[in-house]
């Protein structure tokens, strides 16, 4: 428990530093960069009044302390681009991103796990090499290219699936496919390697000598052995998905967090960028820390290392 | 010992192919930016081997110039990531303590951001004195500032492991100082796997450049970039297959080539054939 508390404290410090850096970097932008054309067209006194109301011209460290204070009261501020509370925007977009990413994560695991096991079945055999070749080739296919191809085939030509936008489960099929295929190489190779490592040791040889069949052997001797590498992998996969959805969301017109972050960075919408940084940072650190803690719980040996 | 070099060979050949295109680009008889509105959207022919785009520009010439951008960003990013990640990771692993805590927090901090968006944000706040640099180099710089974490993490773990090894004790007993041990005894052991991470990093960076250019925030027109060519192909989807097919294939060859190169080096170094 003490360990968990220490990791949580470290994560909080990291997040505080990250947001501080965002503030410091944003302060180097040219003045007025955070305004749109309507605001620039305002008569100077009005413009100054708006800027004063939102404290836009205070020194950045003053604004940071104020932001931290607001945050402690659960107030994420108001979006400069959409002129409404950041929390309301997140409430709309978060469920969409969650659905998309959860489905993609599930799809990656469901497809990559059997592929990895198939590869570990006979390591270095022809089928194992073919699997490695095929998944690496898939990784090299740019996601936006695949997205366009899939759109053209399934939405324009065959008209089986919707082309664009978000209004139900059918709209998520192609985006999930796009988010899935690239991760297969990494995850299935990882599963395979840890399985082979787990089964080629002495424990594996003893089990084989005792007459354990190949299927039972891989599933009940190999998989538990590779549980820890797989856990750390899951810790890394989550943050990848958070950012990886950006292109897919933009191409398929899905109102998720990836495209929100993209548009907010372009528009210098600092409150939204900060909220999303906090969110993605918290998710990332929680996934990494969680994987560490579970690994320590599953395998006492790894406690000493960290 | 017998070693299968076919993966490494594939990687080297594909990367050499792209490099050749990049080097030969200026010698092509066609200007990649010459607009010819009389020859718009022509399919591949003897005059234009890969056809022409929506402005009548030669796709092959643009593809070759795109290779320069892709390789500059790929290799440049990997080099910058190495320059940052190697010293930081080595220090964190070798010195431990305060160094380790600082570097580990920094790695975590970078991982908090989605990588592409962090690079984009860094690009938009680039200080003025970087403006004279070619765009591809600025992109490589931004991506490199994001991509150093795997190298640092790897070297940290490696130096940590080797710090207590007998070889290091022996070197210390022989009177070698801390620097000498780190540079002469530890670094050579970590170099080869770092090459592998560099090649993987180059693949990822080429993809990232294409992605950024595709959404319009990478290399700006008229400079040819594969990502941007693919974006322009969008307008002619279904009527000019060559506009999407060739840049897509070029990008595929580059990313696949770098990945195979990385895997090839790794296999070549790893004596355990089953674990490949």
Coordinates of C-alpha atoms in Angstrom, one line a residue, chain A residues 44-288:
Chain A
X44 CA -9.8 48.0 -28.0
X45 CA -11.6 48.8 -24.7
X46 CA -14.0 45.9 -25.1
X47 CA -11.2 43.6 -26.1
X48 CA -9.1 44.7 -23.1
X49 CA -12.2 44.1 -20.8
X50 CA -12.6 40.5 -22.2
X51 CA -8.9 39.8 -21.7
X52 CA -9.0 41.2 -18.2
X53 CA -12.1 39.2 -17.3
X54 CA -10.4 35.9 -18.2
X55 CA -7.0 37.1 -16.8
X56 CA -5.4 36.4 -20.2
X57 CA -2.7 39.0 -19.7
X58 CA -1.4 38.0 -16.3
X59 CA 2.1 36.6 -16.0
X60 CA 2.0 32.8 -16.7
X61 CA 3.0 31.7 -13.2
X62 CA 0.1 33.7 -11.8
X63 CA -2.2 32.1 -14.2
X64 CA -0.9 28.7 -13.4
X65 CA -1.5 29.1 -9.6
X66 CA -5.0 30.4 -10.4
X67 CA -5.6 27.4 -12.7
X68 CA -4.5 25.0 -9.9
X69 CA -6.8 26.7 -7.5
X70 CA -9.8 26.4 -10.0
X71 CA -8.8 22.8 -10.6
X72 CA -8.9 22.0 -6.9
X73 CA -12.5 23.2 -6.9
X74 CA -13.3 21.0 -9.9
X75 CA -13.4 23.9 -12.4
X76 CA -11.5 23.3 -15.6
X77 CA -12.2 26.7 -17.0
X78 CA -13.9 27.9 -20.2
X79 CA -12.8 27.0 -23.7
X80 CA -11.4 29.9 -25.6
X81 CA -12.6 28.4 -28.9
X82 CA -16.0 27.2 -28.1
X83 CA -16.8 29.8 -25.3
X84 CA -18.3 27.2 -23.0
X85 CA -17.1 25.2 -20.0
X86 CA -14.4 22.7 -20.7
X87 CA -16.1 20.1 -18.5
X88 CA -19.2 20.2 -20.7
X89 CA -17.1 19.6 -23.8
X90 CA -15.4 16.7 -22.2
X91 CA -18.7 15.2 -21.1
X92 CA -19.8 15.1 -24.7
X93 CA -16.6 13.7 -26.2
X94 CA -15.3 11.4 -23.5
X95 CA -17.9 8.6 -24.0
X96 CA -17.3 8.5 -27.8
X97 CA -13.5 8.2 -27.3
X98 CA -14.0 5.6 -24.5
X99 CA -16.2 3.5 -26.8
X100 CA -13.8 3.7 -29.7
X101 CA -10.7 3.0 -27.7
X102 CA -12.2 0.2 -25.6
X103 CA -13.4 -1.6 -28.7
X104 CA -10.0 -1.1 -30.4
X105 CA -8.1 -2.4 -27.3
X106 CA -10.4 -5.4 -27.1
X107 CA -10.1 -6.1 -30.8
X108 CA -6.3 -5.9 -30.6
X109 CA -6.1 -8.3 -27.7
X110 CA -8.7 -10.7 -29.1
X111 CA -6.8 -11.0 -32.5
X112 CA -3.2 -10.6 -31.3
X113 CA -3.4 -13.2 -28.5
X114 CA -4.3 -16.1 -30.7
X115 CA -1.8 -14.9 -33.4
X116 CA 0.9 -14.8 -30.7
X117 CA 0.0 -18.3 -29.5
X118 CA 0.0 -19.6 -33.0
X119 CA 3.4 -18.2 -33.6
X120 CA 4.8 -19.7 -30.4
X121 CA 3.3 -23.1 -31.3
X122 CA 6.3 -23.9 -33.5
X123 CA 8.8 -21.1 -33.1
X124 CA 10.9 -20.2 -36.2
X125 CA 8.7 -22.5 -38.4
X126 CA 7.4 -21.3 -41.7
X127 CA 4.0 -20.4 -40.3
X128 CA 5.6 -18.4 -37.5
X129 CA 7.7 -16.4 -40.0
X130 CA 4.7 -15.8 -42.2
X131 CA 2.8 -14.4 -39.3
X132 CA 5.7 -12.1 -38.4
X133 CA 6.0 -10.9 -42.0
X134 CA 2.2 -10.3 -42.3
X135 CA 1.8 -8.4 -39.1
X136 CA 4.9 -6.2 -39.7
X137 CA 3.6 -5.4 -43.2
X138 CA 0.3 -4.4 -41.7
X139 CA 2.1 -2.1 -39.3
X140 CA 3.8 -0.3 -42.2
X141 CA 0.5 0.5 -43.9
X142 CA -0.2 4.1 -43.0
X143 CA -3.5 4.4 -41.0
X144 CA -4.9 7.3 -43.1
X145 CA -4.3 5.4 -46.3
X146 CA -6.0 2.3 -45.0
X147 CA -8.8 4.5 -43.8
X148 CA -9.4 6.0 -47.2
X149 CA -9.2 2.6 -48.9
X150 CA -11.7 1.1 -46.4
X151 CA -14.0 4.1 -46.8
X152 CA -13.9 3.8 -50.6
X153 CA -14.5 0.0 -50.6
X154 CA -17.1 -0.4 -47.8
X155 CA -18.8 3.0 -47.8
X156 CA -18.6 4.3 -51.4
X157 CA -18.6 1.1 -53.5
X158 CA -20.4 -1.5 -51.5
X159 CA -22.4 0.9 -49.3
X160 CA -22.3 -1.5 -46.4
X161 CA -21.1 0.9 -43.8
X162 CA -21.5 4.7 -43.2
X163 CA -18.8 6.9 -44.6
X164 CA -18.5 9.6 -42.1
X165 CA -19.8 11.0 -38.8
X166 CA -21.0 9.3 -35.7
X167 CA -24.6 8.1 -35.1
X168 CA -24.4 4.5 -33.9
X169 CA -22.4 1.3 -33.8
X170 CA -22.1 0.9 -37.5
X171 CA -20.1 4.2 -37.6
X172 CA -17.5 2.6 -35.4
X173 CA -16.7 -0.5 -37.4
X174 CA -14.2 1.0 -39.9
X175 CA -12.5 3.3 -37.3
X176 CA -12.0 0.3 -34.9
X177 CA -10.5 -1.7 -37.8
X178 CA -8.1 1.2 -38.5
X179 CA -7.1 1.4 -34.9
X180 CA -6.6 -2.3 -34.6
X181 CA -4.5 -3.6 -37.5
X182 CA -1.4 -1.5 -36.8
X183 CA -1.1 -2.7 -33.2
X184 CA -1.3 -6.4 -34.1
X185 CA 2.4 -6.7 -35.0
X186 CA 3.6 -5.3 -31.7
X187 CA 1.3 -7.2 -29.5
X188 CA 1.3 -10.6 -31.2
X189 CA 5.1 -10.6 -31.4
X190 CA 5.3 -9.6 -27.8
X191 CA 2.9 -12.4 -26.8
X192 CA 4.8 -14.9 -28.9
X193 CA 8.3 -13.9 -27.5
X194 CA 7.2 -14.0 -23.9
X195 CA 5.5 -17.4 -24.5
X196 CA 8.6 -18.8 -26.1
X197 CA 10.8 -17.4 -23.3
X198 CA 8.4 -18.9 -20.7
X199 CA 8.3 -22.3 -22.3
X200 CA 11.9 -22.9 -23.3
X201 CA 13.2 -22.8 -19.8
X202 CA 13.7 -25.8 -17.5
X203 CA 10.2 -25.7 -16.1
X204 CA 8.9 -26.1 -19.7
X205 CA 11.2 -29.0 -20.3
X206 CA 10.0 -30.8 -17.1
X207 CA 6.4 -30.3 -18.0
X208 CA 7.0 -31.7 -21.5
X209 CA 8.8 -34.7 -20.0
X210 CA 5.9 -35.3 -17.7
X211 CA 3.7 -35.8 -20.7
X212 CA 1.8 -32.5 -20.8
X213 CA 0.2 -32.1 -24.3
X214 CA 1.2 -29.2 -26.5
X215 CA -2.1 -27.2 -26.2
X216 CA -2.3 -27.7 -22.4
X217 CA 1.4 -26.8 -22.2
X218 CA 1.1 -23.5 -24.0
X219 CA -2.1 -22.4 -22.3
X220 CA -1.5 -23.5 -18.7
X221 CA 2.3 -23.4 -18.5
X222 CA 3.3 -20.8 -21.0
X223 CA 0.6 -18.1 -20.6
X224 CA 0.9 -17.7 -16.8
X225 CA 4.7 -17.4 -17.3
X226 CA 4.2 -14.5 -19.7
X227 CA 1.5 -12.8 -17.6
X228 CA 3.9 -10.1 -16.4
X229 CA 5.3 -8.9 -19.7
X230 CA 1.8 -8.9 -21.0
X231 CA 0.7 -6.7 -18.1
X232 CA 3.4 -4.1 -18.7
X233 CA 2.5 -4.2 -22.4
X234 CA -1.2 -3.3 -21.5
X235 CA 0.2 -0.4 -19.5
X236 CA 1.8 0.9 -22.6
X237 CA -1.0 0.2 -25.0
X238 CA -3.6 2.5 -23.3
X239 CA -1.7 5.8 -23.9
X240 CA -0.9 4.8 -27.4
X241 CA -4.5 4.5 -28.2
X242 CA -5.4 7.8 -26.7
X243 CA -3.2 9.6 -29.2
X244 CA -3.4 7.2 -32.0
X245 CA -7.1 7.9 -32.5
X246 CA -6.4 11.5 -33.7
X247 CA -6.1 10.6 -37.4
X248 CA -8.9 8.1 -37.3
X249 CA -11.2 10.6 -35.6
X250 CA -10.3 13.3 -38.1
X251 CA -10.8 11.1 -41.1
X252 CA -14.1 9.5 -40.0
X253 CA -15.5 12.6 -38.5
X254 CA -15.9 11.1 -35.0
X255 CA -16.3 13.7 -32.3
X256 CA -13.7 12.2 -29.8
X257 CA -10.9 13.5 -27.7
X258 CA -8.2 13.1 -30.3
X259 CA -9.6 15.5 -32.8
X260 CA -10.6 17.9 -30.0
X261 CA -7.0 18.0 -28.8
X262 CA -5.8 18.5 -32.4
X263 CA -8.1 21.4 -33.0
X264 CA -7.4 22.9 -29.6
X265 CA -3.6 22.9 -30.1
X266 CA -4.1 24.6 -33.5
X267 CA -6.4 27.2 -32.0
X268 CA -4.2 27.7 -28.9
X269 CA -7.2 26.9 -26.7
X270 CA -5.1 26.6 -23.6
X271 CA -7.9 25.5 -21.1
X272 CA -8.9 22.6 -23.3
X273 CA -5.3 21.6 -24.0
X274 CA -4.5 21.6 -20.3
X275 CA -7.6 19.5 -19.4
X276 CA -6.8 17.0 -22.1
X277 CA -3.1 16.9 -21.1
X278 CA -4.2 16.2 -17.5
X279 CA -6.6 13.5 -18.6
X280 CA -4.2 11.7 -21.0
X281 CA -1.4 12.1 -18.5
X282 CA -3.5 10.6 -15.7
X283 CA -4.6 7.7 -17.8
X284 CA -1.1 7.0 -19.0
X285 CA 0.5 7.2 -15.6
X286 CA -2.4 5.2 -14.0
X287 CA -2.0 2.4 -16.6
X288 CA 1.8 2.3 -16.2

